[in-house]
């Protein structure tokens, strides 16, 4: 692979967007790539918008992905995926958690949450695959497994074997927390199964 | 692999710029490092604190941090301090004299500019401080350079006996890249030499040092002309030559891989003659600098024709898209429409206060008060300016709420005569720069009610400790300030100081009403820890008994993110007035049972999700 791969991960502060991107970065590093990762997350701990940019390849200069240049968009929240849909390159793919996080400004009636964020993305001509990663994570026993589910779902679309990413996820918990390793392996495979059969457009 | 592990040389680490700087500071044999937390610089000291063999501290503000570093340098130790751009304004008083005394042990000041303003009250260019103070400025372009230039900065500082500014930006601090690191040097402090003519800056001693300062500046300028930190990248397309520094270098290389580039690492004083030579090799010169047209002005003053802010954005980051547009403008080309889909308008998602945040009750109460002018300050509690509270009328700089409030009080005319003046400040902010303002209020008999929101943490930057938390940077127990006594010492009458629980809304409201009525300085201290920091034992969550909910929406006005509106309706009152109704549900997985929303709920529709023991007060367990 000679070119740089651009992955944009987006979501809401507190969802584990930055951790997930960090794991993707570790997988790329383990393969010897040059890697850069950056966030726009000044106040993200307070429920704001988070986007994490990951670029890897033989040599990476700028850390930022520009609009229309992302090979893959991993959206941890529906409306956030719609917000960042324009970052995808033609032929790129968006992987979207259909779960919703409704902010206070919508609750107090100042703004509306889009009715069908994913449908709106499809209308724009974007290639989207969505599933309820939040529900899957809750089924598996912990809403915080959502980011592992999303990583699992993305794993067969990456320019390296899914196992490399899975190992990077599991390495987070080491051998000291076997329970977490097991449940994360399960979450990873559940995410992977949820989007099985999809292939990355050329 | 984490930044704080002593790793063998040539290991490939994946580090943020902040982590890379910390690693290099440690490797340089530094003995003392100090900072006040501020985005995007905060992590430098957090990471550095994990390394062995050096003293690290949170200081109460950046000026003190710089003074601590200078003291260490005076005794010959290598010293370091870090701050965000606005912090250097605070530290500038000490800085402007240190430039005259110079330093002994290497002293490096890392300053993180928030280019693009992800979390700051202004966008400013700290390179100006280098010009103003006649100090060298180094500008890394990524994590590896942040590491290497930090090492170089200590050497430069000791060679020229000067503090060195390491100018970082958000795209250095918060970008991770691959770094090849080394090992820690053994550096023994040379010891203190008494020399009042150097260290005691009375006019008679300072005057003879000014020429030395300019000699030093000239020597650093000569260094800049030949420094390997300033280099050229050849390119085949010589129509435009770029002069750039910092992360903008990476953007230029990304956007115009075939163009010649002059990259400045040691950018102050700038290597004007080398730049003049470079300019002669290209058709036109474009200066790509974030934020101010500083170098551009210097080049023009030196008679070197160049472009810069005439075609590039005046604010924000100079990422490749901005560069493409700028260059197209310079070449007189028509800019092609971008190929990607148009960004979709989605509701804004501003940062909000946390579920059960002790500030929620304060802002709910303030939003219920009429005829108040509220001077705000810098921290989590600045979010009170947003929906649903809209309860701040100003926010200027750290600690400014005190003085601003006094000014509102003293300056008001007839039209504001019946208004109450309230100042809001956090615990860390109060100790950083607020104390002096309160003293001014008491001394000058201001009619201001101060709300001191003590959550025992620097909440906005991630909950760092401060003298109000009773713990230091390492989490170890230390002196804990008593805010009531401190305020008393600053001149507030004992009977005008109240300490109360911000979760008790009626108590808070009554206290505010009473204190704002009395025409003298008063302080209301709200004392509950940040929910993210201390181990917080949640009580049973609440739920909404939907058949009892009348849709009054009072609970929504509290602003807790765990309360969701599930249905809206309209009701026409007997008077003919139309009222909006909001029927709610509580996200029981997020609710911690703080009870704030229960208090304004008129129909008692909010109840515990499961039977509980007789209601216990909230419990907080210290780490």
PDB file of N, CA, C and O in Angstrom, chain B residues 267-332:
ATOM      1  N   UNK B 267      12.798  30.361  15.015  1.00  0.00           N
ATOM      2  CA  UNK B 267      12.156  31.380  14.174  1.00  0.00           C
ATOM      3  C   UNK B 267      12.298  32.790  14.726  1.00  0.00           C
ATOM      4  O   UNK B 267      11.929  33.747  14.072  1.00  0.00           O
ATOM      5  N   UNK B 268      12.804  32.919  15.944  1.00  0.00           N
ATOM      6  CA  UNK B 268      13.022  34.250  16.501  1.00  0.00           C
ATOM      7  C   UNK B 268      14.373  34.267  17.180  1.00  0.00           C
ATOM      8  O   UNK B 268      14.621  33.431  18.036  1.00  0.00           O
ATOM      9  N   UNK B 269      15.257  35.228  16.859  1.00  0.00           N
ATOM     10  CA  UNK B 269      15.072  36.185  15.764  1.00  0.00           C
ATOM     11  C   UNK B 269      15.172  35.475  14.415  1.00  0.00           C
ATOM     12  O   UNK B 269      15.926  34.513  14.304  1.00  0.00           O
ATOM     13  N   UNK B 270      14.433  35.942  13.407  1.00  0.00           N
ATOM     14  CA  UNK B 270      14.401  35.208  12.136  1.00  0.00           C
ATOM     15  C   UNK B 270      15.691  35.358  11.345  1.00  0.00           C
ATOM     16  O   UNK B 270      16.346  36.411  11.411  1.00  0.00           O
ATOM     17  N   UNK B 271      16.080  34.333  10.599  1.00  0.00           N
ATOM     18  CA  UNK B 271      17.301  34.371   9.784  1.00  0.00           C
ATOM     19  C   UNK B 271      17.062  35.138   8.488  1.00  0.00           C
ATOM     20  O   UNK B 271      16.912  34.539   7.420  1.00  0.00           O
ATOM     21  N   UNK B 272      17.019  36.448   8.593  1.00  0.00           N
ATOM     22  CA  UNK B 272      16.601  37.285   7.467  1.00  0.00           C
ATOM     23  C   UNK B 272      17.479  37.071   6.225  1.00  0.00           C
ATOM     24  O   UNK B 272      16.967  36.981   5.100  1.00  0.00           O
ATOM     25  N   UNK B 273      18.803  36.977   6.417  1.00  0.00           N
ATOM     26  CA  UNK B 273      19.678  36.876   5.229  1.00  0.00           C
ATOM     27  C   UNK B 273      19.481  35.556   4.504  1.00  0.00           C
ATOM     28  O   UNK B 273      19.469  35.506   3.271  1.00  0.00           O
ATOM     29  N   UNK B 274      19.319  34.458   5.259  1.00  0.00           N
ATOM     30  CA  UNK B 274      19.068  33.157   4.620  1.00  0.00           C
ATOM     31  C   UNK B 274      17.740  33.186   3.874  1.00  0.00           C
ATOM     32  O   UNK B 274      17.604  32.615   2.788  1.00  0.00           O
ATOM     33  N   UNK B 275      16.758  33.882   4.462  1.00  0.00           N
ATOM     34  CA  UNK B 275      15.451  33.981   3.814  1.00  0.00           C
ATOM     35  C   UNK B 275      15.542  34.828   2.548  1.00  0.00           C
ATOM     36  O   UNK B 275      14.894  34.550   1.541  1.00  0.00           O
ATOM     37  N   UNK B 276      16.404  35.858   2.576  1.00  0.00           N
ATOM     38  CA  UNK B 276      16.603  36.706   1.397  1.00  0.00           C
ATOM     39  C   UNK B 276      17.181  35.867   0.250  1.00  0.00           C
ATOM     40  O   UNK B 276      16.725  35.949  -0.894  1.00  0.00           O
ATOM     41  N   UNK B 277      18.153  35.018   0.584  1.00  0.00           N
ATOM     42  CA  UNK B 277      18.753  34.133  -0.431  1.00  0.00           C
ATOM     43  C   UNK B 277      17.701  33.197  -1.012  1.00  0.00           C
ATOM     44  O   UNK B 277      17.636  32.975  -2.223  1.00  0.00           O
ATOM     45  N   UNK B 278      16.876  32.646  -0.116  1.00  0.00           N
ATOM     46  CA  UNK B 278      15.836  31.711  -0.561  1.00  0.00           C
ATOM     47  C   UNK B 278      14.864  32.418  -1.494  1.00  0.00           C
ATOM     48  O   UNK B 278      14.470  31.879  -2.541  1.00  0.00           O
ATOM     49  N   UNK B 279      14.490  33.653  -1.112  1.00  0.00           N
ATOM     50  CA  UNK B 279      13.514  34.413  -1.901  1.00  0.00           C
ATOM     51  C   UNK B 279      14.011  34.601  -3.336  1.00  0.00           C
ATOM     52  O   UNK B 279      13.220  34.605  -4.287  1.00  0.00           O
ATOM     53  N   UNK B 280      15.340  34.731  -3.500  1.00  0.00           N
ATOM     54  CA  UNK B 280      15.918  34.972  -4.835  1.00  0.00           C
ATOM     55  C   UNK B 280      15.808  33.745  -5.730  1.00  0.00           C
ATOM     56  O   UNK B 280      15.969  33.844  -6.938  1.00  0.00           O
ATOM     57  N   UNK B 281      15.511  32.577  -5.141  1.00  0.00           N
ATOM     58  CA  UNK B 281      15.481  31.344  -5.946  1.00  0.00           C
ATOM     59  C   UNK B 281      14.082  30.980  -6.426  1.00  0.00           C
ATOM     60  O   UNK B 281      13.899  29.972  -7.097  1.00  0.00           O
ATOM     61  N   UNK B 282      13.079  31.768  -6.021  1.00  0.00           N
ATOM     62  CA  UNK B 282      11.699  31.440  -6.420  1.00  0.00           C
ATOM     63  C   UNK B 282      11.030  32.655  -7.058  1.00  0.00           C
ATOM     64  O   UNK B 282      11.475  33.782  -6.863  1.00  0.00           O
ATOM     65  N   UNK B 283       9.945  32.379  -7.814  1.00  0.00           N
ATOM     66  CA  UNK B 283       9.253  33.488  -8.485  1.00  0.00           C
ATOM     67  C   UNK B 283       8.561  34.388  -7.465  1.00  0.00           C
ATOM     68  O   UNK B 283       8.620  35.606  -7.555  1.00  0.00           O
ATOM     69  N   UNK B 284       7.838  33.761  -6.541  1.00  0.00           N
ATOM     70  CA  UNK B 284       7.248  34.569  -5.472  1.00  0.00           C
ATOM     71  C   UNK B 284       7.278  33.795  -4.164  1.00  0.00           C
ATOM     72  O   UNK B 284       7.396  32.571  -4.154  1.00  0.00           O
ATOM     73  N   UNK B 285       7.196  34.569  -3.091  1.00  0.00           N
ATOM     74  CA  UNK B 285       7.383  33.998  -1.758  1.00  0.00           C
ATOM     75  C   UNK B 285       6.052  34.088  -1.009  1.00  0.00           C
ATOM     76  O   UNK B 285       5.420  35.139  -0.989  1.00  0.00           O
ATOM     77  N   UNK B 286       5.632  32.971  -0.404  1.00  0.00           N
ATOM     78  CA  UNK B 286       4.402  32.988   0.395  1.00  0.00           C
ATOM     79  C   UNK B 286       4.738  32.581   1.831  1.00  0.00           C
ATOM     80  O   UNK B 286       5.252  31.484   2.064  1.00  0.00           O
ATOM     81  N   UNK B 287       4.456  33.477   2.764  1.00  0.00           N
ATOM     82  CA  UNK B 287       4.701  33.188   4.176  1.00  0.00           C
ATOM     83  C   UNK B 287       3.455  32.535   4.761  1.00  0.00           C
ATOM     84  O   UNK B 287       2.373  33.113   4.729  1.00  0.00           O
ATOM     85  N   UNK B 288       3.616  31.323   5.262  1.00  0.00           N
ATOM     86  CA  UNK B 288       2.485  30.589   5.834  1.00  0.00           C
ATOM     87  C   UNK B 288       2.710  30.494   7.336  1.00  0.00           C
ATOM     88  O   UNK B 288       3.485  29.665   7.815  1.00  0.00           O
ATOM     89  N   UNK B 289       2.082  31.398   8.072  1.00  0.00           N
ATOM     90  CA  UNK B 289       2.289  31.435   9.520  1.00  0.00           C
ATOM     91  C   UNK B 289       0.943  31.535  10.225  1.00  0.00           C
ATOM     92  O   UNK B 289       0.062  32.255   9.819  1.00  0.00           O
ATOM     93  N   UNK B 290       0.831  30.749  11.329  1.00  0.00           N
ATOM     94  CA  UNK B 290      -0.348  30.796  12.189  1.00  0.00           C
ATOM     95  C   UNK B 290       0.049  31.631  13.405  1.00  0.00           C
ATOM     96  O   UNK B 290       1.025  31.286  14.053  1.00  0.00           O
ATOM     97  N   UNK B 291      -0.473  32.618  13.740  1.00  0.00           N
ATOM     98  CA  UNK B 291      -1.748  33.265  13.612  1.00  0.00           C
ATOM     99  C   UNK B 291      -1.586  34.672  13.010  1.00  0.00           C
ATOM    100  O   UNK B 291      -2.392  35.104  12.190  1.00  0.00           O
ATOM    101  N   UNK B 292      -0.512  35.377  13.445  1.00  0.00           N
ATOM    102  CA  UNK B 292      -0.316  36.779  13.049  1.00  0.00           C
ATOM    103  C   UNK B 292       0.653  36.882  11.865  1.00  0.00           C
ATOM    104  O   UNK B 292       1.531  36.031  11.713  1.00  0.00           O
ATOM    105  N   UNK B 293       0.548  37.948  11.055  1.00  0.00           N
ATOM    106  CA  UNK B 293       1.511  38.171   9.966  1.00  0.00           C
ATOM    107  C   UNK B 293       2.802  38.772  10.511  1.00  0.00           C
ATOM    108  O   UNK B 293       3.210  39.865  10.115  1.00  0.00           O
ATOM    109  N   UNK B 294       3.439  38.048  11.414  1.00  0.00           N
ATOM    110  CA  UNK B 294       4.567  38.596  12.148  1.00  0.00           C
ATOM    111  C   UNK B 294       5.844  38.547  11.292  1.00  0.00           C
ATOM    112  O   UNK B 294       6.503  39.563  11.053  1.00  0.00           O
ATOM    113  N   UNK B 295       6.157  37.354  10.801  1.00  0.00           N
ATOM    114  CA  UNK B 295       7.342  37.189   9.970  1.00  0.00           C
ATOM    115  C   UNK B 295       7.182  37.946   8.651  1.00  0.00           C
ATOM    116  O   UNK B 295       8.129  38.564   8.154  1.00  0.00           O
ATOM    117  N   UNK B 296       5.942  37.897   8.137  1.00  0.00           N
ATOM    118  CA  UNK B 296       5.649  38.611   6.886  1.00  0.00           C
ATOM    119  C   UNK B 296       6.032  40.086   7.019  1.00  0.00           C
ATOM    120  O   UNK B 296       6.687  40.655   6.135  1.00  0.00           O
ATOM    121  N   UNK B 297       5.666  40.686   8.131  1.00  0.00           N
ATOM    122  CA  UNK B 297       5.971  42.093   8.360  1.00  0.00           C
ATOM    123  C   UNK B 297       7.478  42.299   8.461  1.00  0.00           C
ATOM    124  O   UNK B 297       8.028  43.274   7.930  1.00  0.00           O
ATOM    125  N   UNK B 298       8.158  41.354   9.129  1.00  0.00           N
ATOM    126  CA  UNK B 298       9.610  41.477   9.270  1.00  0.00           C
ATOM    127  C   UNK B 298      10.316  41.356   7.919  1.00  0.00           C
ATOM    128  O   UNK B 298      11.280  42.077   7.633  1.00  0.00           O
ATOM    129  N   UNK B 299       9.830  40.441   7.086  1.00  0.00           N
ATOM    130  CA  UNK B 299      10.437  40.277   5.766  1.00  0.00           C
ATOM    131  C   UNK B 299      10.236  41.535   4.926  1.00  0.00           C
ATOM    132  O   UNK B 299      11.164  42.019   4.263  1.00  0.00           O
ATOM    133  N   UNK B 300       9.024  42.050   4.969  1.00  0.00           N
ATOM    134  CA  UNK B 300       8.740  43.257   4.183  1.00  0.00           C
ATOM    135  C   UNK B 300       9.601  44.428   4.662  1.00  0.00           C
ATOM    136  O   UNK B 300      10.106  45.202   3.860  1.00  0.00           O
ATOM    137  N   UNK B 301       9.769  44.511   5.997  1.00  0.00           N
ATOM    138  CA  UNK B 301      10.601  45.585   6.557  1.00  0.00           C
ATOM    139  C   UNK B 301      12.048  45.439   6.094  1.00  0.00           C
ATOM    140  O   UNK B 301      12.772  46.422   5.960  1.00  0.00           O
ATOM    141  N   UNK B 302      12.465  44.185   5.824  1.00  0.00           N
ATOM    142  CA  UNK B 302      13.831  43.939   5.363  1.00  0.00           C
ATOM    143  C   UNK B 302      13.931  44.071   3.842  1.00  0.00           C
ATOM    144  O   UNK B 302      14.979  43.769   3.251  1.00  0.00           O
ATOM    145  N   UNK B 303      12.847  44.476   3.207  1.00  0.00           N
ATOM    146  CA  UNK B 303      12.863  44.686   1.761  1.00  0.00           C
ATOM    147  C   UNK B 303      12.709  43.412   0.952  1.00  0.00           C
ATOM    148  O   UNK B 303      13.076  43.367  -0.225  1.00  0.00           O
ATOM    149  N   UNK B 304      12.184  42.358   1.567  1.00  0.00           N
ATOM    150  CA  UNK B 304      11.962  41.102   0.846  1.00  0.00           C
ATOM    151  C   UNK B 304      10.487  41.020   0.471  1.00  0.00           C
ATOM    152  O   UNK B 304       9.621  40.976   1.358  1.00  0.00           O
ATOM    153  N   UNK B 305      10.205  41.020  -0.828  1.00  0.00           N
ATOM    154  CA  UNK B 305       8.813  40.989  -1.272  1.00  0.00           C
ATOM    155  C   UNK B 305       8.206  39.631  -0.946  1.00  0.00           C
ATOM    156  O   UNK B 305       8.829  38.592  -1.175  1.00  0.00           O
ATOM    157  N   UNK B 306       7.014  39.653  -0.404  1.00  0.00           N
ATOM    158  CA  UNK B 306       6.357  38.378  -0.080  1.00  0.00           C
ATOM    159  C   UNK B 306       4.850  38.559   0.043  1.00  0.00           C
ATOM    160  O   UNK B 306       4.347  39.669   0.160  1.00  0.00           O
ATOM    161  N   UNK B 307       4.169  37.427  -0.032  1.00  0.00           N
ATOM    162  CA  UNK B 307       2.733  37.385   0.235  1.00  0.00           C
ATOM    163  C   UNK B 307       2.499  36.643   1.540  1.00  0.00           C
ATOM    164  O   UNK B 307       3.365  35.920   2.016  1.00  0.00           O
ATOM    165  N   UNK B 308       1.309  36.818   2.068  1.00  0.00           N
ATOM    166  CA  UNK B 308       0.968  36.149   3.324  1.00  0.00           C
ATOM    167  C   UNK B 308      -0.505  36.295   3.588  1.00  0.00           C
ATOM    168  O   UNK B 308      -1.336  35.700   2.901  1.00  0.00           O
ATOM    169  N   UNK B 309      -0.823  37.152   4.520  1.00  0.00           N
ATOM    170  CA  UNK B 309      -2.221  37.274   4.929  1.00  0.00           C
ATOM    171  C   UNK B 309      -3.080  37.969   3.869  1.00  0.00           C
ATOM    172  O   UNK B 309      -4.304  38.050   4.031  1.00  0.00           O
ATOM    173  N   UNK B 310      -2.443  38.483   2.790  1.00  0.00           N
ATOM    174  CA  UNK B 310      -3.264  39.040   1.709  1.00  0.00           C
ATOM    175  C   UNK B 310      -4.040  37.937   0.996  1.00  0.00           C
ATOM    176  O   UNK B 310      -5.091  38.188   0.417  1.00  0.00           O
ATOM    177  N   UNK B 311      -3.515  36.691   1.041  1.00  0.00           N
ATOM    178  CA  UNK B 311      -4.227  35.598   0.367  1.00  0.00           C
ATOM    179  C   UNK B 311      -4.625  34.471   1.315  1.00  0.00           C
ATOM    180  O   UNK B 311      -5.429  33.607   0.969  1.00  0.00           O
ATOM    181  N   UNK B 312      -4.062  34.463   2.515  1.00  0.00           N
ATOM    182  CA  UNK B 312      -4.353  33.374   3.464  1.00  0.00           C
ATOM    183  C   UNK B 312      -5.284  33.871   4.565  1.00  0.00           C
ATOM    184  O   UNK B 312      -5.333  35.067   4.852  1.00  0.00           O
ATOM    185  N   UNK B 313      -5.997  32.939   5.227  1.00  0.00           N
ATOM    186  CA  UNK B 313      -6.928  33.356   6.283  1.00  0.00           C
ATOM    187  C   UNK B 313      -6.207  34.071   7.425  1.00  0.00           C
ATOM    188  O   UNK B 313      -5.085  33.726   7.776  1.00  0.00           O
ATOM    189  N   UNK B 314      -6.894  35.039   7.974  1.00  0.00           N
ATOM    190  CA  UNK B 314      -6.330  35.849   9.044  1.00  0.00           C
ATOM    191  C   UNK B 314      -6.403  35.125  10.395  1.00  0.00           C
ATOM    192  O   UNK B 314      -5.671  35.454  11.311  1.00  0.00           O
ATOM    193  N   UNK B 315      -7.324  34.168  10.496  1.00  0.00           N
ATOM    194  CA  UNK B 315      -7.482  33.438  11.755  1.00  0.00           C
ATOM    195  C   UNK B 315      -7.524  31.942  11.475  1.00  0.00           C
ATOM    196  O   UNK B 315      -7.693  31.512  10.342  1.00  0.00           O
ATOM    197  N   UNK B 316      -7.353  31.171  12.521  1.00  0.00           N
ATOM    198  CA  UNK B 316      -7.529  29.719  12.411  1.00  0.00           C
ATOM    199  C   UNK B 316      -6.322  29.006  11.837  1.00  0.00           C
ATOM    200  O   UNK B 316      -5.281  29.607  11.558  1.00  0.00           O
ATOM    201  N   UNK B 317      -6.494  27.705  11.665  1.00  0.00           N
ATOM    202  CA  UNK B 317      -5.393  26.864  11.215  1.00  0.00           C
ATOM    203  C   UNK B 317      -5.181  26.985   9.714  1.00  0.00           C
ATOM    204  O   UNK B 317      -6.125  27.201   8.960  1.00  0.00           O
ATOM    205  N   UNK B 318      -3.933  26.805   9.291  1.00  0.00           N
ATOM    206  CA  UNK B 318      -3.615  26.862   7.863  1.00  0.00           C
ATOM    207  C   UNK B 318      -3.467  25.440   7.328  1.00  0.00           C
ATOM    208  O   UNK B 318      -2.385  25.014   6.930  1.00  0.00           O
ATOM    209  N   UNK B 319      -4.563  24.703   7.340  1.00  0.00           N
ATOM    210  CA  UNK B 319      -4.599  23.327   6.834  1.00  0.00           C
ATOM    211  C   UNK B 319      -4.562  23.355   5.310  1.00  0.00           C
ATOM    212  O   UNK B 319      -4.772  24.411   4.700  1.00  0.00           O
ATOM    213  N   UNK B 320      -4.304  22.188   4.677  1.00  0.00           N
ATOM    214  CA  UNK B 320      -4.146  22.182   3.216  1.00  0.00           C
ATOM    215  C   UNK B 320      -5.284  22.841   2.436  1.00  0.00           C
ATOM    216  O   UNK B 320      -5.031  23.475   1.412  1.00  0.00           O
ATOM    217  N   UNK B 321      -6.531  22.729   2.902  1.00  0.00           N
ATOM    218  CA  UNK B 321      -7.618  23.341   2.127  1.00  0.00           C
ATOM    219  C   UNK B 321      -7.490  24.862   2.082  1.00  0.00           C
ATOM    220  O   UNK B 321      -7.690  25.492   1.040  1.00  0.00           O
ATOM    221  N   UNK B 322      -7.108  25.458   3.225  1.00  0.00           N
ATOM    222  CA  UNK B 322      -6.910  26.912   3.264  1.00  0.00           C
ATOM    223  C   UNK B 322      -5.736  27.299   2.367  1.00  0.00           C
ATOM    224  O   UNK B 322      -5.765  28.347   1.714  1.00  0.00           O
ATOM    225  N   UNK B 323      -4.699  26.456   2.318  1.00  0.00           N
ATOM    226  CA  UNK B 323      -3.524  26.759   1.497  1.00  0.00           C
ATOM    227  C   UNK B 323      -3.859  26.703   0.006  1.00  0.00           C
ATOM    228  O   UNK B 323      -3.429  27.568  -0.763  1.00  0.00           O
ATOM    229  N   UNK B 324      -4.618  25.672  -0.393  1.00  0.00           N
ATOM    230  CA  UNK B 324      -5.001  25.561  -1.807  1.00  0.00           C
ATOM    231  C   UNK B 324      -5.740  26.822  -2.256  1.00  0.00           C
ATOM    232  O   UNK B 324      -5.458  27.374  -3.316  1.00  0.00           O
ATOM    233  N   UNK B 325      -6.674  27.256  -1.418  1.00  0.00           N
ATOM    234  CA  UNK B 325      -7.443  28.462  -1.749  1.00  0.00           C
ATOM    235  C   UNK B 325      -6.533  29.683  -1.852  1.00  0.00           C
ATOM    236  O   UNK B 325      -6.638  30.484  -2.783  1.00  0.00           O
ATOM    237  N   UNK B 326      -5.626  29.812  -0.878  1.00  0.00           N
ATOM    238  CA  UNK B 326      -4.725  30.964  -0.842  1.00  0.00           C
ATOM    239  C   UNK B 326      -3.826  31.021  -2.060  1.00  0.00           C
ATOM    240  O   UNK B 326      -3.651  32.083  -2.681  1.00  0.00           O
ATOM    241  N   UNK B 327      -3.277  29.871  -2.425  1.00  0.00           N
ATOM    242  CA  UNK B 327      -2.367  29.827  -3.572  1.00  0.00           C
ATOM    243  C   UNK B 327      -3.137  30.109  -4.870  1.00  0.00           C
ATOM    244  O   UNK B 327      -2.648  30.821  -5.751  1.00  0.00           O
ATOM    245  N   UNK B 328      -4.358  29.573  -4.954  1.00  0.00           N
ATOM    246  CA  UNK B 328      -5.184  29.852  -6.137  1.00  0.00           C
ATOM    247  C   UNK B 328      -5.414  31.353  -6.261  1.00  0.00           C
ATOM    248  O   UNK B 328      -5.332  31.935  -7.344  1.00  0.00           O
ATOM    249  N   UNK B 329      -5.684  31.976  -5.140  1.00  0.00           N
ATOM    250  CA  UNK B 329      -5.899  33.422  -5.101  1.00  0.00           C
ATOM    251  C   UNK B 329      -4.641  34.150  -5.576  1.00  0.00           C
ATOM    252  O   UNK B 329      -4.700  35.086  -6.376  1.00  0.00           O
ATOM    253  N   UNK B 330      -3.489  33.686  -5.089  1.00  0.00           N
ATOM    254  CA  UNK B 330      -2.210  34.303  -5.438  1.00  0.00           C
ATOM    255  C   UNK B 330      -1.934  34.184  -6.937  1.00  0.00           C
ATOM    256  O   UNK B 330      -1.417  35.102  -7.570  1.00  0.00           O
ATOM    257  N   UNK B 331      -2.309  33.043  -7.507  1.00  0.00           N
ATOM    258  CA  UNK B 331      -2.055  32.813  -8.931  1.00  0.00           C
ATOM    259  C   UNK B 331      -3.163  33.377  -9.816  1.00  0.00           C
ATOM    260  O   UNK B 331      -3.111  33.248 -11.033  1.00  0.00           O
ATOM    261  N   UNK B 332      -4.178  33.940  -9.175  1.00  0.00           N
ATOM    262  CA  UNK B 332      -5.293  34.483  -9.942  1.00  0.00           C
ATOM    263  C   UNK B 332      -6.137  33.415 -10.603  1.00  0.00           C
ATOM    264  O   UNK B 332      -6.804  33.652 -11.609  1.00  0.00           O
TER     265      UNK B 332
END
